[in-house]
Short mmCIF file of C-alpha atoms and ligand atoms in Angstrom, two decimals:
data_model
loop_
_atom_site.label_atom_id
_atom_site.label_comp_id
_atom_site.label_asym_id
_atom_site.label_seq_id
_atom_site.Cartn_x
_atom_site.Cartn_y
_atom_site.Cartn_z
CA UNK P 258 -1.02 7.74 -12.91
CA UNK P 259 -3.52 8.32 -9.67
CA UNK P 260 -6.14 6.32 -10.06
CA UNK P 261 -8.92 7.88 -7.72
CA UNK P 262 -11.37 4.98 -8.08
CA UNK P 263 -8.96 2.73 -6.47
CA UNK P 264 -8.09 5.75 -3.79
CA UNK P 265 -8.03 3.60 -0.61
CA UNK P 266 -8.15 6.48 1.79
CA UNK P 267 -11.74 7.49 -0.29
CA UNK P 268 -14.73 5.39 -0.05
CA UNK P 269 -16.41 4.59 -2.93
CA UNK P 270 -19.20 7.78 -3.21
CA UNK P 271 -16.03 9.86 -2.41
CA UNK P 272 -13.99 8.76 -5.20
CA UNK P 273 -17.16 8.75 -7.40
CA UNK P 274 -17.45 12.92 -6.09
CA UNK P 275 -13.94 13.97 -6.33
CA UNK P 276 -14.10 12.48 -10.09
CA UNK P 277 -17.04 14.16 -10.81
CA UNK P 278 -16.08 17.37 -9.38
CA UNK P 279 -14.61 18.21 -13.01
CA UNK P 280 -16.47 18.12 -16.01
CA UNK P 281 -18.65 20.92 -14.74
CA UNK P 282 -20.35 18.82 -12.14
CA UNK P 283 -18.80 19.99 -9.07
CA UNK P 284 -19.36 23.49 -8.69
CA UNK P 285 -22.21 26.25 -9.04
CA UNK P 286 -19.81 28.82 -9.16
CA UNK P 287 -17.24 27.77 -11.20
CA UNK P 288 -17.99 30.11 -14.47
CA UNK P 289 -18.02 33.05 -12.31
CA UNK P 290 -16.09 32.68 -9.50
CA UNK P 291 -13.11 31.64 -12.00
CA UNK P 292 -10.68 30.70 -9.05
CA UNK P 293 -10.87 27.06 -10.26
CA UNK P 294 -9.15 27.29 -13.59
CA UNK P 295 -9.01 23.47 -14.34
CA UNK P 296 -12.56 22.35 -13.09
CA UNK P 297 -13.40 21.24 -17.43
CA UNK P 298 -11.14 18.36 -16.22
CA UNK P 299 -11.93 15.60 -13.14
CA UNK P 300 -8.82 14.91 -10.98
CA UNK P 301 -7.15 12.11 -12.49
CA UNK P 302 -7.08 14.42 -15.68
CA UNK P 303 -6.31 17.53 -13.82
CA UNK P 304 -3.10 15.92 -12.62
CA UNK P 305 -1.91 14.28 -16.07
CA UNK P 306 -2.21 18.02 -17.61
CA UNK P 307 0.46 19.26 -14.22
CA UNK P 308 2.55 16.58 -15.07
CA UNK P 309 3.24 17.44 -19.04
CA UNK P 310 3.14 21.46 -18.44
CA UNK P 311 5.89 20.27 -15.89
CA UNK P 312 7.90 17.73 -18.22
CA UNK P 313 7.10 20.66 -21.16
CA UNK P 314 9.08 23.24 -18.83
CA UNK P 315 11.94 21.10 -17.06
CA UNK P 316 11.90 17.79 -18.74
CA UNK P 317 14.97 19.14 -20.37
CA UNK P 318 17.16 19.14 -16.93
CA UNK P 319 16.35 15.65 -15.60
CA UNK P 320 13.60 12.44 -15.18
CA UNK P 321 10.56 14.46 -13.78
CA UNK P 322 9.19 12.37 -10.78
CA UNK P 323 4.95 11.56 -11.28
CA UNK P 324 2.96 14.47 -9.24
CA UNK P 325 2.27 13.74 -6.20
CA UNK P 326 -1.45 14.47 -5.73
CA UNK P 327 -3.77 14.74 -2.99
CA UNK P 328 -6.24 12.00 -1.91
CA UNK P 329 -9.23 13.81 -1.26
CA UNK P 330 -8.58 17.02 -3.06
CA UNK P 331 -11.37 18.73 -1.57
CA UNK P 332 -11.81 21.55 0.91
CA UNK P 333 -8.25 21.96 1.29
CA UNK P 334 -8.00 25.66 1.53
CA UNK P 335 -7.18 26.09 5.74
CA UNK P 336 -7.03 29.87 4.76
CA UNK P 337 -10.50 31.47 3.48
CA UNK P 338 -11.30 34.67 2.60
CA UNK P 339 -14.69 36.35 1.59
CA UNK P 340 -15.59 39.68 0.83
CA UNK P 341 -18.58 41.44 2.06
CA UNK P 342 -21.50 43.56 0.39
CA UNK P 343 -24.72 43.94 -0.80
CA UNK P 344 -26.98 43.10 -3.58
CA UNK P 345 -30.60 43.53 -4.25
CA UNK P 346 -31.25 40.06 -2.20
CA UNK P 347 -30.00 42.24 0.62
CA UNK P 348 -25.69 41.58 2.27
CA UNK P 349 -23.68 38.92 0.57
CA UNK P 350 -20.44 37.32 0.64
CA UNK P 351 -18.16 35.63 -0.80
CA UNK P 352 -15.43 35.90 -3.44
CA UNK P 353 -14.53 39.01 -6.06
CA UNK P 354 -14.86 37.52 -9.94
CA UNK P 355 -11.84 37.56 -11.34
CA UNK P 356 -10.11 40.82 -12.43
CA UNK P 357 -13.36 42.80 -10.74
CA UNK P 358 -14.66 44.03 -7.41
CA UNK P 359 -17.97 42.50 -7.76
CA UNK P 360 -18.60 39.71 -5.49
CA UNK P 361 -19.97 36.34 -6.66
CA UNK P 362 -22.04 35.29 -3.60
CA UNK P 363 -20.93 31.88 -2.44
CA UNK P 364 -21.71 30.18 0.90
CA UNK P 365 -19.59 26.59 0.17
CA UNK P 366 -16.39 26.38 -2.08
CA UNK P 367 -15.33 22.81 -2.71
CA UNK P 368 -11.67 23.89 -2.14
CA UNK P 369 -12.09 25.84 1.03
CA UNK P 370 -12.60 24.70 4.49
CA UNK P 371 -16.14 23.50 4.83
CA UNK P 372 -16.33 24.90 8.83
CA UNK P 373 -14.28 28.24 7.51
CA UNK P 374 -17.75 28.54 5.06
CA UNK P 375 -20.20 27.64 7.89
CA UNK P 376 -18.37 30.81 10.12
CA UNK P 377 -18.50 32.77 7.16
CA UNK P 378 -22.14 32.28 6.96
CA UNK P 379 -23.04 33.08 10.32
CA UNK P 380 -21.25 36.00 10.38
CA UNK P 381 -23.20 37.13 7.58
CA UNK P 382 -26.75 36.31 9.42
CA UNK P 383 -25.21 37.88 12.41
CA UNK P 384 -24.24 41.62 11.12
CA UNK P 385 -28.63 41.34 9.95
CA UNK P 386 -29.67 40.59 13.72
CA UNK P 387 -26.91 43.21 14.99
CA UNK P 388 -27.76 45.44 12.21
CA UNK P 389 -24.16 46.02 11.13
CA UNK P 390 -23.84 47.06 7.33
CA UNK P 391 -21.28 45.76 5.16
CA UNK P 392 -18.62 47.82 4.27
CA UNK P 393 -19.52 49.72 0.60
CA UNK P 394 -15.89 50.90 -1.69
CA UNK P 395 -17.66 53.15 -3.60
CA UNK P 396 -18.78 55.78 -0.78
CA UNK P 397 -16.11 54.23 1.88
CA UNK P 398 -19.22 53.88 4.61
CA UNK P 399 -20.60 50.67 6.48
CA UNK P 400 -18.81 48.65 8.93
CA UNK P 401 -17.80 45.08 7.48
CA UNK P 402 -15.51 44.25 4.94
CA UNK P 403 -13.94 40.95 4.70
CA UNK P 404 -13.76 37.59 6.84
CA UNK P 405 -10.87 35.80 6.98
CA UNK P 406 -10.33 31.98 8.55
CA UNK P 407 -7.29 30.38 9.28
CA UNK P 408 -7.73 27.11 10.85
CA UNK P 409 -4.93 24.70 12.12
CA UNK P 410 -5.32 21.44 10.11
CA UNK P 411 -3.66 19.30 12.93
CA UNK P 412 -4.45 21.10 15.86
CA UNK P 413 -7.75 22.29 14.74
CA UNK P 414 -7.56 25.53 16.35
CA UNK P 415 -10.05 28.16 14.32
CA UNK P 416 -9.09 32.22 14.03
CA UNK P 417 -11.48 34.69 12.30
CA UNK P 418 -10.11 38.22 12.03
CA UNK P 419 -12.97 40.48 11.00
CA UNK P 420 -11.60 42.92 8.81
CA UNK P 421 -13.53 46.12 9.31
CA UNK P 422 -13.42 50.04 7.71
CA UNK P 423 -13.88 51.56 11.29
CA UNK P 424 -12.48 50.90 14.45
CA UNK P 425 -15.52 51.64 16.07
CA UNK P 426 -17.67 48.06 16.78
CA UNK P 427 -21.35 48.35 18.23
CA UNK P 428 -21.74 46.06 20.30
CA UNK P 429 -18.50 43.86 19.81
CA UNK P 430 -18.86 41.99 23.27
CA UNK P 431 -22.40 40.65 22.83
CA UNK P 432 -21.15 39.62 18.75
CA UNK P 433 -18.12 37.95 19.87
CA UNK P 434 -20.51 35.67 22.59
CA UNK P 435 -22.95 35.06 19.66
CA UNK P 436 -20.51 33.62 17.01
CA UNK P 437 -18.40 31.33 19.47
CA UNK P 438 -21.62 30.43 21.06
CA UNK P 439 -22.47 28.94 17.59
CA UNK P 440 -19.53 27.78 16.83
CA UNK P 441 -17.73 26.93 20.43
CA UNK P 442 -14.27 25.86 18.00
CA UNK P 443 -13.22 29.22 17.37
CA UNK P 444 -10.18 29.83 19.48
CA UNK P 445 -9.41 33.11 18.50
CA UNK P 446 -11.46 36.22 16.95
CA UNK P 447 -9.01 39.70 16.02
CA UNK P 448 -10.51 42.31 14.76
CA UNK P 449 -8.59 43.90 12.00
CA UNK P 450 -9.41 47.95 10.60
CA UNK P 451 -8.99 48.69 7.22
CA UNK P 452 -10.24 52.14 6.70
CA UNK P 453 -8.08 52.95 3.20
CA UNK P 454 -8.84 52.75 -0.18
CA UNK P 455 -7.23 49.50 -1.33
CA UNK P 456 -7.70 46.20 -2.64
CA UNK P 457 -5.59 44.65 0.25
CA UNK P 458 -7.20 42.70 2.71
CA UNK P 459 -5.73 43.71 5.39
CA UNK P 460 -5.28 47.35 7.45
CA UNK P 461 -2.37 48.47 9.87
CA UNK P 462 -4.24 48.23 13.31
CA UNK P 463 -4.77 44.40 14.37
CA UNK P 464 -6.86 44.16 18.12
CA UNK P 465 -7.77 41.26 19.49
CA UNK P 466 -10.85 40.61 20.55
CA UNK P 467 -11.63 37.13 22.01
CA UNK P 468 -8.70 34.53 23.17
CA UNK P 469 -4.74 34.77 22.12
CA UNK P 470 -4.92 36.84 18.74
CA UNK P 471 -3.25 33.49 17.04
CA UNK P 472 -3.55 30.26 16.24
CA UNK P 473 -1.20 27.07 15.99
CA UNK P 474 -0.52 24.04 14.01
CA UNK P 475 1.71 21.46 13.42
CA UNK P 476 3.81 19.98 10.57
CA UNK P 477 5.58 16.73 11.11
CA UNK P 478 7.15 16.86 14.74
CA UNK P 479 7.05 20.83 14.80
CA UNK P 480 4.72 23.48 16.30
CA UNK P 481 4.12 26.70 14.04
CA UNK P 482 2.04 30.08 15.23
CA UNK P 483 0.30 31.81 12.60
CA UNK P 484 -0.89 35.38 12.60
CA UNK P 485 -3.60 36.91 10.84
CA UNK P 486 -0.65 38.51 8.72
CA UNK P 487 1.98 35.49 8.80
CA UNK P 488 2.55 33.72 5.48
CA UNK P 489 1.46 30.14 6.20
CA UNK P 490 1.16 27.47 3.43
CA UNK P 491 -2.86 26.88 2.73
CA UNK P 492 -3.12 23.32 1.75
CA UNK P 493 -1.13 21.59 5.01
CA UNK P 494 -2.13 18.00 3.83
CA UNK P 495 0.22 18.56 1.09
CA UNK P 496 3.03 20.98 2.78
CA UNK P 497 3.56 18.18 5.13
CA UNK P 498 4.35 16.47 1.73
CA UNK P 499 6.77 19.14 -0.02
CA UNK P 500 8.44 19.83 3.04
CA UNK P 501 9.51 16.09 3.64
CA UNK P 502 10.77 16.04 0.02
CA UNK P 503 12.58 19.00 0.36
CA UNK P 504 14.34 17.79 3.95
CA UNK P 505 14.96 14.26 2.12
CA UNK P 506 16.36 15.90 -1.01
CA UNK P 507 19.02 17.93 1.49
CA UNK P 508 20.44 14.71 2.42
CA UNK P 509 21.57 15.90 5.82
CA UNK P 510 23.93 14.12 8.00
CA UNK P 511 23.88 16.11 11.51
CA UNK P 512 27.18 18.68 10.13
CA UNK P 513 26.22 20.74 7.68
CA UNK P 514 25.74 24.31 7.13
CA UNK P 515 22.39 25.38 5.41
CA UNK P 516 20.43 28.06 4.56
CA UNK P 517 17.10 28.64 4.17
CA UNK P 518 16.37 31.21 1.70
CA UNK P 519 13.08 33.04 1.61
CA UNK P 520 12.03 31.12 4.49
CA UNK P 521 8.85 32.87 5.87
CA UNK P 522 8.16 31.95 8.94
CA UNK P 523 11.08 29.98 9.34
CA UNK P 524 9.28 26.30 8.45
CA UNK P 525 11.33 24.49 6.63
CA UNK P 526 14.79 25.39 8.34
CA UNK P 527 13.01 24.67 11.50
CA UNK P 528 11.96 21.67 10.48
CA UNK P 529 15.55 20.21 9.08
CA UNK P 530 17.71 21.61 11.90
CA UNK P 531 17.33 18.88 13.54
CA UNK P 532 19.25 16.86 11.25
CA UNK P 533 21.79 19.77 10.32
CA UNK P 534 24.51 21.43 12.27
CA UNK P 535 23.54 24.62 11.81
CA UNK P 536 20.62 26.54 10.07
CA UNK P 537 20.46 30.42 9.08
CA UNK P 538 17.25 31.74 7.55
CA UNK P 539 16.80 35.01 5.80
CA UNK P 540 13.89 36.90 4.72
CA UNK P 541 12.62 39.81 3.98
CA UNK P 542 9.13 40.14 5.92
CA UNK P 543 10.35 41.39 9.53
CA UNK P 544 6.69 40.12 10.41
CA UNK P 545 7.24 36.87 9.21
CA UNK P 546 11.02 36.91 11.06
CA UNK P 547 9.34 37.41 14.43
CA UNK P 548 7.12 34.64 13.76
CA UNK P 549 10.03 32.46 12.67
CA UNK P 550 12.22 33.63 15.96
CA UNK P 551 9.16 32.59 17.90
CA UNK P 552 8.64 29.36 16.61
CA UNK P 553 12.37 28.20 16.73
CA UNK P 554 12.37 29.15 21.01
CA UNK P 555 8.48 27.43 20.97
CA UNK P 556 10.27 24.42 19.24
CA UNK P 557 13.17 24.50 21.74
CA UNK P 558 15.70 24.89 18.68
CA UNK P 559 19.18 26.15 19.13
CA UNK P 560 20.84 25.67 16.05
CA UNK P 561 18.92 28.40 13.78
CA UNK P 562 19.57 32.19 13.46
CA UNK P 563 17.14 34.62 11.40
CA UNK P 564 17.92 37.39 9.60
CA UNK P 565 15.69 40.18 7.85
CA UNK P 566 17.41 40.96 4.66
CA UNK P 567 16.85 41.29 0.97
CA UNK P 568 18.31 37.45 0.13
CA UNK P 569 20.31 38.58 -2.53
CA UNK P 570 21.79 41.22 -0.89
CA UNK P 571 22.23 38.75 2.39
CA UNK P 572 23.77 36.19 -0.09
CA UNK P 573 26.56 38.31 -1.90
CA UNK P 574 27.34 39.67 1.72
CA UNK P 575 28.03 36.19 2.81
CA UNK P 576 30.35 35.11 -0.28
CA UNK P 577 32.16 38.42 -0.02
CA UNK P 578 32.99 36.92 3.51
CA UNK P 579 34.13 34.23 2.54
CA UNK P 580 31.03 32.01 4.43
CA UNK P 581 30.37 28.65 3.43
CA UNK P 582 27.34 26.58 3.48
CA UNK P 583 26.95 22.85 2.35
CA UNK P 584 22.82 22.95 1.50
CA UNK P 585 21.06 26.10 0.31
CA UNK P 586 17.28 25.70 0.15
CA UNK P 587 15.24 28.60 -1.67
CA UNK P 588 11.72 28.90 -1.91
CA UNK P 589 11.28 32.37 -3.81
CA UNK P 590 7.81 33.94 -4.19
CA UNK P 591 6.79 33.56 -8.28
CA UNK P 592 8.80 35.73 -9.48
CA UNK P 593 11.69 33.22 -8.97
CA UNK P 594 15.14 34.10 -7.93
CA UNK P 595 17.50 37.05 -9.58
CA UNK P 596 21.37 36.39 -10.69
CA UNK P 597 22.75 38.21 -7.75
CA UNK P 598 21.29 35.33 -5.40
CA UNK P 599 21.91 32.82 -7.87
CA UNK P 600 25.65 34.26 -8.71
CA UNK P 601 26.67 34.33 -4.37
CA UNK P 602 25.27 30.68 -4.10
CA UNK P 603 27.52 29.53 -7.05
CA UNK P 604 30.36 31.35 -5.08
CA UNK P 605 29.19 29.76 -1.72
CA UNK P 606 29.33 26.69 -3.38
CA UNK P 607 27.32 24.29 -1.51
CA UNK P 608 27.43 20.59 -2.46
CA UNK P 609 23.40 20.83 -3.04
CA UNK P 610 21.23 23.28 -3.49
CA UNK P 611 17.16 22.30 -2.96
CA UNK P 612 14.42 24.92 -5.19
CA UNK P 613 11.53 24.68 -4.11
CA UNK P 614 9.11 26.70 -6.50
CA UNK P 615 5.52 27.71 -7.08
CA UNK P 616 6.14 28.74 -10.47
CA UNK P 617 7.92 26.25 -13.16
CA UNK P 618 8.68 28.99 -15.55
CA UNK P 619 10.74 31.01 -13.30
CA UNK P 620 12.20 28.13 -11.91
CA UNK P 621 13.18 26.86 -15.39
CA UNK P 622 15.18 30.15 -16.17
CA UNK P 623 16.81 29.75 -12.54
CA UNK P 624 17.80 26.30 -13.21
CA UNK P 625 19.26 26.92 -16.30
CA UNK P 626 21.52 29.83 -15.02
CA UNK P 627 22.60 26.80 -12.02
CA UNK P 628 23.50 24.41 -14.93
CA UNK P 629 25.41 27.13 -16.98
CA UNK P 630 27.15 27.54 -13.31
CA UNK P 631 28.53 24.02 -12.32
CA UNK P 632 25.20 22.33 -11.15
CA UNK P 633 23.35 19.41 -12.31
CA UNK P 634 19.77 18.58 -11.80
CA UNK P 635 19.41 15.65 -10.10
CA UNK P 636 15.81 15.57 -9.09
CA UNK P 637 12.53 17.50 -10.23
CA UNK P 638 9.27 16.44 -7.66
CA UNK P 639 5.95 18.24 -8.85
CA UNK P 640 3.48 18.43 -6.07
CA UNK P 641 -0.71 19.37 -6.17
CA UNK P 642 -0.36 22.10 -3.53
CA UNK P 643 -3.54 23.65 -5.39
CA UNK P 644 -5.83 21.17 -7.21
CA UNK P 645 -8.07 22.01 -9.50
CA UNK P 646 -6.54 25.66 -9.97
CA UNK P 647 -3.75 25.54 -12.85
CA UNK P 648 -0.72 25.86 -9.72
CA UNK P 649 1.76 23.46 -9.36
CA UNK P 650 4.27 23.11 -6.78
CA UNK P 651 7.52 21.75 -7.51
CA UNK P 652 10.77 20.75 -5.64
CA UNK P 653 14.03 19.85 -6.58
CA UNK P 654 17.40 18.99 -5.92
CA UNK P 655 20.80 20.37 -7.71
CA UNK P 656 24.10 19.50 -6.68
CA UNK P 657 27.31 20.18 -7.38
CA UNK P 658 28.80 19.40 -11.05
CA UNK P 659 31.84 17.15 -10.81
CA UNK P 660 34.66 18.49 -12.49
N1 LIG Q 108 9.58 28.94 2.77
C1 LIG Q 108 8.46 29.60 3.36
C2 LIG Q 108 7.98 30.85 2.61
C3 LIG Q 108 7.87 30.77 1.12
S1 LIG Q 108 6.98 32.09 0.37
C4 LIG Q 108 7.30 28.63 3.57
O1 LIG Q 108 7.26 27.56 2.99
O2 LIG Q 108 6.40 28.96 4.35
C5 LIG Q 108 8.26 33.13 -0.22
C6 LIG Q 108 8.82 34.05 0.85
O3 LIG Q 108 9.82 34.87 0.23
C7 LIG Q 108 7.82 35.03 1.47
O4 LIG Q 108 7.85 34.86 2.87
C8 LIG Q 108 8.34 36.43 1.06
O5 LIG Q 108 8.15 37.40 2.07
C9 LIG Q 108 9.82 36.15 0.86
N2 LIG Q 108 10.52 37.08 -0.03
C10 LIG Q 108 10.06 37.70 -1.14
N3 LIG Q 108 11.04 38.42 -1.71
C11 LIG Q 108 12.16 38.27 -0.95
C12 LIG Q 108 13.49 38.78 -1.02
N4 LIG Q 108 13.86 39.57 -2.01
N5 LIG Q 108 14.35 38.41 -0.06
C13 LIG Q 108 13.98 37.57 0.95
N6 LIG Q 108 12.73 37.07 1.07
C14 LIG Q 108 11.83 37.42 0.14
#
């Protein structure tokens, strides 16, 4: 099992930290904030209790492979969000308690990116010395209402979209030069209006303010662009991770057919077509298709089409063709897959299919309908995408019964 005090990629006070970080030593927030579900436990601990829940819920198809888990499992979060408002202490920010709209102020998470906090921060000390208010639900007034920072691991590039409830910002020009003069490694600020009555994040109308409106990053030899809206996974020290399992688990040879269901912004197809013949990804976010179309031409990739479909409805279209494909990776949101996917893959008939899934209880019901349906469970990998929440990532490989 991980043994973080013999870590060599942490040095000996960071080991000591990331073990201590459970047991109620890490974090002032933890009790409140509630985002960190496992935080009672230190790592080592926190990874043994994945790895049972997983052999609990899919030790029954095959060996379960040991987690893989992060090294330094800290301030992995390249996406950060905080909310804005005020208290009697005057504006605040940082994250809603669970199941509530009232914000638990918090100016460093251990699982976020530390820079991500510092912006946040200095945005906050900013909208005092511009006098800009925070944005308030109750009456719909005030000007700021969330921060959000996506920062490219690899590439380092830094967005903030400032998420505001009118489109009308005082003084935008002389704000914009005050937060990149403080912190010159923001390469892109959008400005985001959100004038409804939700709990979404984000609004409709996206204007960009300072530099391209996007950021980039890279996983393994490819070059992605992220939006303030694209989906983009949040912990890339470990997606570098699941993705390579789930390319080595396709065990492609240069021919083959595959399909990359649910594929977002089109990462992981992008990322095996260079070993495949030919790669065709469907999902259902047109946003997310546009981003995927862009980053196949940005990646000089020719043999990967997109489509913006319903995947079930784009998978029983393709068996009632008559299409074949050899690999069919999914990676459905939690909910899992649904029978009509499942039943036009068995029809398809690929030799394997690869599941990658951030939820081991749907993904247990889907496997079981694959081994009712001629498939055999050859691999199951669990992977920390979210340490010290109660997430686990998983990937794994089915192929074809022999009969
Ligand atoms: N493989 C991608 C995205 C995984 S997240 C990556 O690693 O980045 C799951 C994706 O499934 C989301 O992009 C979501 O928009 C998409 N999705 C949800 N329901 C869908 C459906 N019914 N048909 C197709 N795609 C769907």
């Amino acid at each position: 099992m991980y043994n973080h005090g013999k870590n060599p990629f942490l040095n000996n006070q960071e080991a000591k930290k990331v073990e201590r970080v459970g047991k109620g030593n890490g974090c002032p927030h933890y009790k409140k904030c509630g985002g960190c579900h496992l935080q009672n436990m230190t790592y080592s601990e926190q990874l043994r209790y994945k790895q049972v829940n997983v052999i609990k819920l899919l030790g029954r198809f095959c060996r379960i492979n040991e987690i893989i888990g992060m090294e330094n499992p800290l301030h992995y979060r390249c996406k950060v969000q905080a909310a804005f408002g005020k208290d009697k202490s005057g504006i605040i920010s940082g994250v809603y308690q669970s199941s509530t709209h009232k914000i638990v102020p918090i100016d460093l998470c251990m699982i976020e990116d530390e820079k991500a906090d510092e912006i946040i921060v200095t945005v906050r000390k900013l909208l005092k010395s511009f006098k800009l208010k925070p944005f308030d639900e109750n009456n719909m007034t005030g000007f700021l209402r969330h921060v959000l920072i996506r920062k490219g691991f690899y590439t380092g590039q830094i967005m903030v979209v400032l998420v505001t409830g009118t489109s009308i910002f005082p003084s935008s020009r002389s704000f914009i030069n005050a937060l990149v003069g403080r912190h010159p490694e923001i390469t892109t600020i959008v400005q985001n209006v959100n004038n409804k009555f939700t709990s979404l994040v984000l609004g409709d109308k996206t204007v960009t303010l300072y530099g391209e409106g996007y950021i980039e990053d890279t996983i393994l030899d490819c070059t992605f662009r992220i939006s303030p809206r694209s989906f983009y996974q949040i912990n890339p020290v470990m997606t570098t991770k699941l993705y390579s399992k789930a390319i080595e688990y396709m065990e492609l040879t240069g021919s083959e057919t595959a399909i990359d269901a649910y594929c977002g912004t089109g990462t992981i197809g992008i990322l095996a077509s260079a070993k495949a013949g030919k790669v065709i990804g469907v999902e259902l976010n047109g946003d997310a298709v546009y981003d995927a179309k862009f980053n196949a031409k940005r990646n000089n990739i020719e043999n990967i089409e997109f489509y913006t479909a319903d995947a079930s409805d784009f998978m029983v279209e393709m068996a009632k063709l008559g299409q074949r494909a050899d690999v069919v990776i999914m990676d459905p949101p939690r909910a899992g897959s649904d029978q009509r996917f499942m039943s036009s893959v068995v029809t398809l008939s690929p030799e394997k299919i690869v599941y990658v899934s951030c939820n081991p209880e749907t993904l247990a019901r889907d496997l079981s309908y694959f081994v009712k349906n001629a498939y055999h469970v050859r691999r199951i990998q669990p992977v920390d995408m979210f340490p010290h929440t109660n997430h686990v990532e998983v990937c794994c490989c089915l192929v074809k019964a022999k009969t």
